[in-house]
XYZ file of N, CA, C and O in Angstrom:
572
model
N 1.185 -1.175 -0.184
C -0.010 -0.250 -0.360
C 0.881 1.107 -0.602
O 2.067 1.014 0.823
N 0.243 2.062 -0.643
C 1.199 3.464 -1.482
C 1.171 4.268 0.414
O 0.316 4.154 1.192
N 1.810 5.167 0.509
C 2.285 6.286 1.476
C 1.283 7.245 1.151
O 1.229 8.020 0.046
N 1.353 8.101 2.089
C 0.274 10.292 2.066
C 0.578 10.199 0.981
O 0.460 11.451 -0.015
N 2.416 10.453 1.049
C 3.290 11.191 0.406
C 3.196 10.890 -1.146
O 3.141 11.705 -2.482
N 3.475 9.482 -0.619
C 3.089 8.569 -2.726
C 2.010 9.271 -3.579
O 1.650 9.886 -4.540
N 0.640 9.522 -2.998
C -0.454 9.919 -3.279
C -0.349 11.343 -3.710
O -1.148 11.729 -4.917
N 0.037 12.414 -2.234
C 0.333 13.835 -3.350
C 1.053 14.228 -4.344
O 0.858 14.656 -4.934
N 2.610 13.291 -3.913
C 3.238 13.505 -5.642
C 2.465 12.617 -6.611
O 2.629 13.136 -7.714
N 1.475 12.089 -6.941
C 0.625 11.754 -7.810
C -0.765 12.660 -8.118
O -1.115 12.258 -9.159
N -0.637 13.033 -7.295
C -1.866 14.466 -7.198
C -1.830 15.421 -8.482
O -0.433 15.424 -8.393
N -2.671 15.885 -8.834
C -2.884 16.802 -10.076
C -2.258 17.585 -9.207
O -3.259 18.132 -8.407
N -0.812 18.633 -9.102
C -0.784 19.363 -7.886
C -0.893 20.599 -8.035
O -0.293 21.824 -9.047
N -2.067 21.326 -7.604
C -1.727 22.665 -7.463
C -1.783 23.639 -6.601
O -1.978 24.963 -6.557
N -0.774 22.599 -6.153
C -0.123 23.523 -4.838
C -1.790 23.494 -3.705
O -2.227 22.805 -3.491
N -1.076 24.152 -2.973
C -1.863 24.234 -1.400
C -2.561 24.964 -1.388
O -2.512 26.427 -1.594
N -4.299 24.601 -1.492
C -4.838 25.668 -1.970
C -5.384 26.339 0.107
O -5.757 25.241 0.476
N -4.958 27.901 -0.001
C -5.357 28.322 1.310
C -5.884 29.229 1.452
O -6.131 29.950 0.843
N -6.141 29.967 3.042
C -6.829 31.442 2.695
C -6.845 32.013 4.789
O -6.045 30.917 5.403
N -6.551 33.260 4.285
C -6.302 33.551 5.871
C -7.066 33.590 6.717
O -8.311 33.792 6.263
N -7.045 33.574 8.366
C -8.233 33.366 8.485
C -8.717 34.713 9.094
O -10.323 35.144 9.066
N -8.042 35.756 8.462
C -8.742 37.207 8.587
C -9.785 38.078 7.044
O -10.035 38.316 7.493
N -10.255 36.461 6.310
C -10.465 37.083 5.238
C -12.433 36.536 5.318
O -12.438 35.762 6.185
N -13.133 37.469 4.469
C -14.678 36.844 4.884
C -14.677 35.234 4.613
O -14.031 34.620 3.490
N -16.420 34.488 4.660
C -16.115 33.629 4.019
C -16.533 33.540 3.512
O -16.169 32.685 2.243
N -17.582 34.562 2.397
C -17.749 34.657 0.926
C -16.527 34.145 0.117
O -16.323 34.118 -0.733
N -14.835 34.707 0.475
C -13.862 34.990 -0.082
C -13.485 33.307 -0.861
O -12.858 32.479 -1.370
N -13.951 32.844 0.639
C -13.613 30.894 0.799
C -14.154 30.302 0.035
O -14.258 29.833 -1.052
N -15.251 30.864 0.015
C -16.413 30.389 -0.909
C -16.130 30.303 -2.650
O -16.525 29.065 -3.032
N -15.681 31.464 -2.671
C -15.011 32.067 -4.061
C -14.332 30.777 -4.452
O -14.301 30.015 -5.899
N -13.464 30.544 -3.542
C -12.069 29.352 -3.701
C -12.327 28.567 -3.770
O -12.089 27.526 -4.997
N -13.560 27.875 -3.081
C -14.086 26.915 -3.332
C -14.344 26.402 -4.875
O -14.522 25.468 -5.051
N -15.516 27.646 -4.805
C -16.271 27.030 -6.684
C -14.932 26.948 -7.191
O -15.584 26.321 -8.631
N -14.197 28.185 -7.216
C -12.961 28.221 -8.235
C -13.144 27.172 -8.677
O -12.396 26.140 -10.218
N -12.351 26.240 -7.286
C -11.261 24.808 -7.764
C -12.027 23.603 -7.788
O -11.451 22.563 -7.347
N -13.186 23.575 -7.476
C -14.376 22.743 -6.823
C -13.247 21.549 -6.201
O -13.125 20.785 -6.210
N -13.424 22.583 -4.786
C -13.122 21.506 -3.641
C -13.914 21.515 -2.953
O -14.913 23.002 -2.622
N -13.829 20.988 -1.776
C -15.381 20.715 -0.889
C -14.242 21.906 0.288
O -15.212 21.706 1.931
N -12.686 21.541 0.910
C -12.078 22.437 1.856
C -10.735 23.121 1.778
O -10.064 22.527 0.464
N -10.762 24.319 2.574
C -9.454 24.797 2.684
C -8.459 24.962 3.813
O -9.331 24.841 4.657
N -7.326 24.909 3.393
C -6.577 24.899 4.307
C -6.276 26.437 4.939
O -6.684 27.544 4.239
N -6.542 27.139 6.107
C -6.642 28.455 7.040
C -5.001 28.802 6.840
O -4.783 27.623 8.076
N -4.335 29.255 6.922
C -2.835 29.361 6.619
C -2.508 30.467 7.516
O -3.004 31.797 7.183
N -1.775 30.803 8.416
C -2.001 32.336 9.332
C 0.132 32.225 9.712
O 0.597 31.184 9.868
N 0.894 33.085 8.650
C 2.248 33.410 8.982
C 2.722 32.154 9.180
O 3.687 31.320 9.702
N 2.374 31.347 7.315
C 3.218 30.476 7.336
C 2.808 29.038 7.465
O 3.129 27.705 7.645
N 1.692 28.767 9.009
C 1.254 27.956 9.524
C -0.563 27.477 9.399
O -1.037 28.399 8.789
N -0.380 26.180 9.571
C -2.072 24.965 9.144
C -2.110 26.112 10.787
O -1.749 25.311 11.563
N -3.281 26.604 10.783
C -4.315 27.194 12.060
C -5.202 26.373 11.887
O -6.251 26.476 13.198
N -5.999 26.344 10.649
C -7.709 25.548 10.743
C -7.339 25.015 9.428
O -7.103 25.226 8.233
N -9.493 24.965 9.267
C -9.523 24.037 8.249
C -10.785 24.937 7.948
O -11.526 24.949 8.958
N -10.972 25.450 7.131
C -12.277 25.833 7.056
C -12.748 24.662 4.675
O -12.824 24.646 4.395
N -14.203 23.925 5.491
C -14.989 23.025 4.660
C -16.522 23.569 4.279
O -16.723 24.375 5.320
N -17.069 23.198 3.370
C -18.137 23.309 3.128
C -19.231 22.826 4.197
O -20.256 23.517 4.232
N -18.830 22.104 5.020
C -19.425 21.512 6.169
C -19.818 22.854 7.104
O -20.377 22.753 8.019
N -18.436 23.225 7.296
C -18.679 24.609 8.513
C -19.071 25.565 7.899
O -20.504 26.405 8.531
N -19.518 25.951 7.037
C -20.068 27.083 5.275
C -21.951 26.066 6.684
O -22.478 27.676 6.856
N -22.055 25.426 6.057
C -23.315 24.979 6.497
C -24.205 24.874 7.520
O -24.943 25.653 8.032
N -23.073 24.396 8.737
C -23.768 24.569 10.332
C -23.598 25.773 10.768
O -23.863 26.319 11.878
N -22.174 26.573 10.570
C -22.034 27.571 11.584
C -22.526 28.892 10.786
O -22.732 30.096 11.308
N -22.375 29.289 9.216
C -22.769 29.795 9.004
C -25.188 30.185 8.452
O -25.273 30.659 8.792
N -25.221 29.281 7.317
C -26.183 29.424 7.037
C -27.647 28.831 7.903
O -27.931 29.291 7.857
N -26.763 27.530 8.827
C -27.841 27.079 10.370
C -27.913 28.636 11.404
O -28.821 28.479 11.730
N -26.969 29.089 11.596
C -26.407 29.693 12.252
C -27.000 31.549 11.785
O -27.511 33.117 12.530
N -27.866 31.678 10.641
C -28.244 32.851 10.291
C -27.735 34.184 9.534
O -27.504 34.781 9.864
N -26.207 33.695 9.914
C -24.771 34.693 9.949
C -24.929 34.780 8.165
O -24.925 34.667 6.877
N -23.742 36.027 7.933
C -23.883 36.598 6.697
C -21.852 35.951 6.261
O -21.069 36.460 7.126
N -22.064 35.321 5.198
C -20.666 35.160 4.292
C -20.000 36.031 3.686
O -18.812 36.281 3.750
N -20.570 37.668 3.976
C -19.843 39.006 3.821
C -19.184 38.857 5.052
O -18.052 40.021 5.014
N -20.075 39.335 6.100
C -18.901 39.657 7.195
C -18.945 38.990 8.297
O -18.070 39.377 9.200
N -18.389 37.543 8.229
C -18.057 36.818 9.129
C -17.002 36.286 8.930
O -16.733 35.995 7.408
N -15.934 36.307 9.635
C -14.985 36.013 9.270
C -14.166 34.197 9.084
O -14.754 33.377 10.285
N -13.014 33.773 8.537
C -12.973 33.025 8.745
C -12.275 32.128 10.027
O -12.962 31.028 10.426
N -11.913 32.546 10.544
C -11.305 32.393 12.089
C -12.726 31.967 13.242
O -12.430 31.606 14.010
N -13.842 32.568 12.582
C -15.496 32.852 13.423
C -15.374 31.855 13.149
O -16.385 31.028 14.275
N -15.527 30.901 12.400
C -16.334 29.203 11.995
C -15.388 28.541 11.129
O -15.662 27.864 11.289
N -13.993 28.242 11.741
C -13.494 26.998 10.593
C -13.079 26.046 11.948
O -13.033 26.849 12.928
N -13.113 25.065 11.192
C -12.467 24.116 12.502
C -11.305 24.268 12.538
O -10.358 24.413 11.679
N -10.509 24.461 13.977
C -9.544 24.963 14.574
C -9.037 24.029 14.687
O -7.521 24.187 15.543
N -9.064 22.771 15.372
C -8.644 21.706 16.150
C -8.885 20.132 14.588
O -9.604 19.607 14.939
N -7.299 20.814 14.326
C -7.110 19.792 12.833
C -6.431 18.626 13.220
O -5.308 18.903 13.862
N -6.721 17.677 12.652
C -5.742 16.279 12.298
C -5.440 15.939 11.431
O -5.936 16.437 10.386
N -4.598 15.982 11.674
C -3.381 15.460 10.584
C -2.399 14.486 10.776
O -2.825 13.145 11.710
N -1.511 14.144 9.012
C -1.276 13.071 8.834
C -0.025 12.936 8.161
O 0.722 14.364 8.277
N 1.171 12.252 8.604
C 2.021 12.187 8.754
C 2.424 11.586 6.866
O 1.901 10.949 6.617
N 3.860 12.375 6.100
C 3.593 11.908 5.416
C 4.334 10.060 4.677
O 3.788 9.650 3.357
N 5.000 10.248 5.797
C 5.265 8.415 5.572
C 3.613 7.291 5.845
O 4.260 6.619 6.128
N 2.943 7.680 6.431
C 1.604 6.959 7.085
C 0.946 6.498 5.776
O 0.811 7.120 4.181
N 1.072 5.150 5.933
C 0.413 4.456 4.979
C -0.852 5.008 4.757
O -2.143 5.031 5.131
N -1.487 4.725 3.428
C -3.156 4.901 2.617
C -4.469 4.668 4.208
O -5.044 4.855 4.137
N -3.707 3.089 4.631
C -4.799 2.822 4.799
C -4.939 2.714 6.669
O -6.386 3.251 7.439
N -4.522 3.690 6.786
C -4.141 4.381 8.415
C -4.444 5.830 8.519
O -5.357 6.110 8.921
N -4.148 6.540 6.795
C -5.372 7.396 6.778
C -7.079 7.155 6.515
O -7.483 7.576 6.840
N -7.236 6.493 5.746
C -8.563 6.286 5.586
C -9.331 5.541 6.883
O -10.135 6.189 7.558
N -8.412 4.897 7.942
C -9.164 4.827 9.565
C -9.210 5.838 10.183
O -9.780 6.108 10.876
N -7.906 6.736 10.063
C -8.576 8.157 10.509
C -9.727 8.963 10.441
O -10.443 8.990 11.229
N -10.068 8.412 8.888
C -10.872 9.822 8.339
C -11.932 9.158 8.754
O -13.644 10.001 9.508
N -12.329 7.379 8.417
C -13.413 6.784 9.416
C -13.711 7.238 10.620
O -14.790 7.441 11.219
N -12.907 7.567 11.176
C -12.864 7.088 13.071
C -13.358 9.067 13.481
O -14.102 8.318 14.327
N -12.085 9.534 12.570
C -12.980 11.095 13.199
C -14.009 11.311 12.183
O -14.223 12.698 12.915
N -14.243 11.032 11.704
C -15.541 11.464 10.557
C -15.081 12.795 9.839
O -15.792 14.015 10.160
N -13.722 12.509 9.323
C -13.477 13.724 8.364
C -13.522 13.396 7.108
O -12.981 12.609 6.782
N -13.367 14.702 6.150
C -13.561 14.600 4.944
C -11.951 15.189 4.298
O -11.992 14.589 2.658
N -11.582 15.185 4.539
C -10.342 16.503 4.194
C -8.912 16.175 5.594
O -9.169 16.094 7.096
N -7.638 15.983 5.217
C -7.087 15.251 5.927
C -5.841 16.096 5.331
O -5.067 15.856 4.168
N -5.312 17.148 6.773
C -4.065 17.715 5.691
C -2.508 16.655 6.144
O -2.704 16.187 7.411
N -2.170 17.109 5.419
C -0.169 16.294 5.734
C 0.689 16.920 5.971
O 0.814 18.076 4.354
N 1.031 17.149 6.834
C 1.931 17.854 7.608
C 2.846 17.095 8.355
O 2.946 15.963 8.528
N 4.088 17.397 7.760
C 6.175 17.139 8.619
C 6.358 18.559 8.872
O 6.720 19.754 7.949
N 6.943 18.478 10.229
C 7.825 19.147 10.933
C 7.024 20.497 11.215
O 7.770 21.633 10.177
N 5.715 20.013 10.769
C 5.336 21.431 10.544
C 5.069 22.562 9.885
O 4.179 23.632 9.749
N 5.140 21.516 8.626
C 5.229 22.478 7.365
C 3.942 21.146 6.691
O 4.493 19.966 6.648
N 2.784 21.976 6.314
C 1.439 21.106 5.507
C 2.265 21.123 4.170
O 2.728 21.634 3.641
N 1.819 19.911 3.461
C 2.603 19.400 1.910
C 1.581 18.814 1.628
O 1.801 19.040 0.027
N 0.815 19.288 1.745
C -1.352 18.972 0.685
C -2.022 18.229 1.892
O -2.154 18.382 3.202
N -3.274 18.204 0.453
C -4.148 18.226 1.765
C -5.131 16.914 0.749
O -5.238 16.812 -0.484
N -5.508 15.751 1.765
C -6.102 15.252 0.952
C -6.922 14.400 1.042
O -8.084 14.994 2.366
N -8.373 13.979 0.216
C -9.885 14.355 0.816
C -10.221 12.741 0.646
O -9.435 12.101 0.453
N -11.596 12.613 1.007
C -11.300 10.914 1.561
C -11.887 10.142 -0.038
O -11.465 8.985 -0.172
N -12.264 11.230 -0.603
C -11.982 10.164 -2.575
C -10.628 9.845 -2.726
O -10.469 9.339 -2.938
N -10.084 11.159 -2.737
C -8.567 10.392 -2.847
C -7.510 9.110 -2.340
O -7.535 8.167 -2.991
N -8.051 9.037 -0.686
C -7.951 7.754 -0.297
C -8.772 6.386 -0.507
O -8.470 5.485 -0.778
N -9.963 7.057 -1.160
C -10.793 5.872 -1.541
C -10.117 5.210 -2.888
O -10.366 4.594 -3.052
N -9.988 6.489 -3.945
C -9.501 5.550 -5.165
C -8.542 5.087 -4.862
O -8.199 3.699 -5.623
N -7.750 5.507 -4.264
C -5.956 4.756 -4.294
C -6.098 3.201 -3.098
O -5.700 2.435 -3.447
N -7.065 3.419 -2.365
C -7.856 1.433 -1.556
C -8.273 1.331 -2.668
O -8.337 0.021 -2.716
N -9.189 1.350 -3.643
C -9.692 0.475 -4.627
C -8.380 0.211 -5.899
O -8.832 -1.177 -5.990
N -7.566 1.314 -6.036
C -7.099 0.336 -6.988
C -5.572 -0.139 -6.775
O -5.436 -1.653 -7.421
N -5.609 -0.135 -5.247
C -5.078 -1.493 -4.646
C -5.320 -2.769 -4.343
O -4.479 -3.477 -4.361
N -6.651 -2.782 -4.128
C -7.540 -3.703 -4.196
C -7.351 -4.798 -5.695
O -7.274 -5.566 -5.334
N -7.622 -3.193 -6.282
C -7.811 -4.286 -8.085
C -6.964 -5.137 -8.323
O -6.896 -6.023 -8.862
N -5.471 -4.421 -7.811
C -4.249 -4.317 -7.974
C -4.090 -5.819 -7.540
O -4.204 -7.327 -8.641
N -4.702 -6.616 -6.131
C -4.509 -6.970 -5.423
C -5.193 -8.740 -6.106
O -4.593 -10.112 -6.088
N -6.374 -8.143 -6.472
C -7.146 -8.573 -7.285
C -6.484 -9.116 -8.773
O -6.499 -10.417 -8.854
N -6.042 -8.402 -9.181
C -5.546 -9.005 -10.573
C -3.817 -10.310 -10.441
O -3.804 -11.344 -11.271
N -4.073 -9.815 -8.886
C -2.299 -10.420 -8.614
C -2.953 -12.014 -8.492
O -2.451 -12.856 -8.772
N -3.869 -12.488 -8.028
C -3.928 -13.688 -7.182
C -4.603 -13.850 -8.340
O -4.699 -15.506 -8.398
N -5.458 -13.041 -8.921
C -6.416 -13.970 -10.457
C -4.882 -14.829 -10.919
O -5.226 -16.238 -11.711
N -3.905 -14.187 -11.460
C -2.855 -14.229 -11.738
C -2.598 -15.559 -12.093
O -1.946 -16.380 -12.425
N -1.938 -15.711 -10.579
C -1.197 -17.121 -9.815
C -2.224 -17.949 -9.932
O -1.631 -19.139 -9.792
N -3.761 -17.556 -9.790
C -4.205 -18.883 -9.906
C -4.903 -19.809 -11.245
O -4.118 -21.168 -11.433
N -4.211 -18.486 -11.964
C -4.497 -19.214 -13.906
C -2.824 -19.955 -14.255
O -3.347 -20.495 -15.107
N -2.308 -19.545 -13.312
C -0.525 -19.677 -13.929
C -0.300 -21.455 -13.734
O -0.489 -22.409 -12.829
Protein backbone atom coordinates (compact mmCIF):
# COMPACT_ATOMS: atom_id res chain seq x y z
CA UNK A 1 0.00 0.00 0.00
CA UNK A 2 1.22 3.51 -0.81
CA UNK A 3 2.25 6.25 1.57
CA UNK A 4 0.43 9.56 1.71
CA UNK A 5 3.50 11.25 0.18
CA UNK A 6 3.18 8.96 -2.86
CA UNK A 7 -0.46 9.96 -3.29
CA UNK A 8 0.43 13.66 -2.98
CA UNK A 9 3.15 13.16 -5.61
CA UNK A 10 0.60 11.68 -8.02
CA UNK A 11 -2.13 14.29 -7.49
CA UNK A 12 -2.56 16.99 -10.08
CA UNK A 13 -0.65 19.46 -8.01
CA UNK A 14 -2.36 22.83 -7.77
CA UNK A 15 -0.24 23.65 -4.75
CA UNK A 16 -1.77 24.19 -1.36
CA UNK A 17 -5.01 26.07 -1.76
CA UNK A 18 -5.50 28.14 1.35
CA UNK A 19 -7.03 31.22 2.89
CA UNK A 20 -6.07 33.54 5.74
CA UNK A 21 -8.20 33.47 8.90
CA UNK A 22 -8.82 37.22 8.59
CA UNK A 23 -10.66 36.88 5.28
CA UNK A 24 -14.48 36.78 5.00
CA UNK A 25 -16.21 33.46 4.47
CA UNK A 26 -17.50 34.72 1.12
CA UNK A 27 -13.92 34.76 -0.23
CA UNK A 28 -13.49 31.13 0.81
CA UNK A 29 -16.68 30.17 -1.02
CA UNK A 30 -15.37 31.80 -4.19
CA UNK A 31 -12.11 29.81 -3.91
CA UNK A 32 -13.94 26.53 -3.19
CA UNK A 33 -16.11 27.05 -6.27
CA UNK A 34 -13.21 28.11 -8.48
CA UNK A 35 -11.13 25.02 -7.66
CA UNK A 36 -14.13 22.69 -7.28
CA UNK A 37 -12.96 21.50 -3.86
CA UNK A 38 -14.68 20.99 -0.53
CA UNK A 39 -12.19 22.44 1.95
CA UNK A 40 -9.42 24.98 2.34
CA UNK A 41 -6.40 25.05 4.58
CA UNK A 42 -6.44 28.12 6.82
CA UNK A 43 -2.89 29.45 6.96
CA UNK A 44 -1.52 32.23 9.17
CA UNK A 45 2.16 33.23 9.10
CA UNK A 46 2.95 30.08 7.13
CA UNK A 47 1.33 27.77 9.69
CA UNK A 48 -1.78 25.63 9.40
CA UNK A 49 -4.23 27.04 11.96
CA UNK A 50 -7.47 25.49 10.74
CA UNK A 51 -9.60 24.11 7.96
CA UNK A 52 -12.67 25.69 6.41
CA UNK A 53 -15.05 23.28 4.69
CA UNK A 54 -18.45 23.24 3.09
CA UNK A 55 -19.61 21.53 6.28
CA UNK A 56 -18.40 24.52 8.33
CA UNK A 57 -20.30 26.83 6.00
CA UNK A 58 -23.52 24.85 6.31
CA UNK A 59 -23.36 24.55 10.09
CA UNK A 60 -21.86 27.87 11.09
CA UNK A 61 -23.20 30.28 8.48
CA UNK A 62 -26.41 28.95 6.94
CA UNK A 63 -27.90 27.29 10.02
CA UNK A 64 -26.86 30.17 12.29
CA UNK A 65 -28.26 32.83 9.95
CA UNK A 66 -24.92 34.59 9.62
CA UNK A 67 -23.62 36.57 6.65
CA UNK A 68 -20.80 35.07 4.59
CA UNK A 69 -19.66 38.57 3.66
CA UNK A 70 -19.27 39.85 7.23
CA UNK A 71 -18.21 36.68 9.06
CA UNK A 72 -14.48 35.96 9.18
CA UNK A 73 -12.97 32.54 8.53
CA UNK A 74 -11.43 32.58 12.02
CA UNK A 75 -14.92 32.69 13.54
CA UNK A 76 -16.19 29.53 11.85
CA UNK A 77 -13.19 27.40 10.85
CA UNK A 78 -12.39 24.05 12.39
CA UNK A 79 -9.39 24.85 14.55
CA UNK A 80 -8.72 21.43 16.05
CA UNK A 81 -7.07 20.07 12.92
CA UNK A 82 -6.33 16.37 12.61
CA UNK A 83 -3.27 15.83 10.43
CA UNK A 84 -1.28 12.95 9.01
CA UNK A 85 2.39 12.33 8.30
CA UNK A 86 3.61 11.84 4.72
CA UNK A 87 5.08 8.45 5.69
CA UNK A 88 1.68 7.17 6.90
CA UNK A 89 0.08 4.48 4.80
CA UNK A 90 -3.22 4.99 2.98
CA UNK A 91 -4.89 2.44 5.25
CA UNK A 92 -3.96 4.51 8.31
CA UNK A 93 -5.37 7.67 6.72
CA UNK A 94 -8.60 5.87 5.80
CA UNK A 95 -8.99 4.63 9.39
CA UNK A 96 -8.33 8.11 10.81
CA UNK A 97 -10.84 9.72 8.47
CA UNK A 98 -13.51 7.14 9.27
CA UNK A 99 -12.93 7.21 13.03
CA UNK A 100 -12.85 11.00 13.25
CA UNK A 101 -15.62 11.44 10.66
CA UNK A 102 -13.59 13.88 8.58
CA UNK A 103 -13.46 14.30 4.80
CA UNK A 104 -10.18 16.21 4.45
CA UNK A 105 -6.80 15.35 5.93
CA UNK A 106 -3.86 17.75 5.80
CA UNK A 107 -0.49 16.05 5.41
CA UNK A 108 2.09 17.79 7.59
CA UNK A 109 5.79 17.21 8.20
CA UNK A 110 7.88 19.15 10.72
CA UNK A 111 5.11 21.72 11.03
CA UNK A 112 4.95 22.35 7.27
CA UNK A 113 1.82 21.46 5.34
CA UNK A 114 2.65 19.40 2.25
CA UNK A 115 -0.85 18.99 0.89
CA UNK A 116 -4.42 17.97 1.59
CA UNK A 117 -6.05 14.63 0.87
CA UNK A 118 -9.78 14.15 0.52
CA UNK A 119 -11.69 11.01 1.39
CA UNK A 120 -12.06 10.56 -2.38
CA UNK A 121 -8.28 10.52 -2.85
CA UNK A 122 -7.88 7.89 -0.14
CA UNK A 123 -10.82 5.81 -1.37
CA UNK A 124 -9.54 5.83 -4.97
CA UNK A 125 -6.12 4.60 -3.84
CA UNK A 126 -7.68 1.87 -1.70
CA UNK A 127 -9.81 0.64 -4.61
CA UNK A 128 -6.82 0.71 -6.99
CA UNK A 129 -4.76 -1.27 -4.47
CA UNK A 130 -7.48 -3.90 -4.02
CA UNK A 131 -7.99 -4.24 -7.78
CA UNK A 132 -4.27 -4.83 -8.23
CA UNK A 133 -4.32 -7.50 -5.52
CA UNK A 134 -7.26 -9.22 -7.24
CA UNK A 135 -5.43 -9.10 -10.57
CA UNK A 136 -2.33 -10.66 -9.00
CA UNK A 137 -4.36 -13.39 -7.31
CA UNK A 138 -6.20 -14.20 -10.53
CA UNK A 139 -2.89 -14.36 -12.37
CA UNK A 140 -1.48 -16.69 -9.72
CA UNK A 141 -4.54 -18.98 -9.84
CA UNK A 142 -4.42 -19.22 -13.63
CA UNK A 143 -0.71 -19.95 -13.84
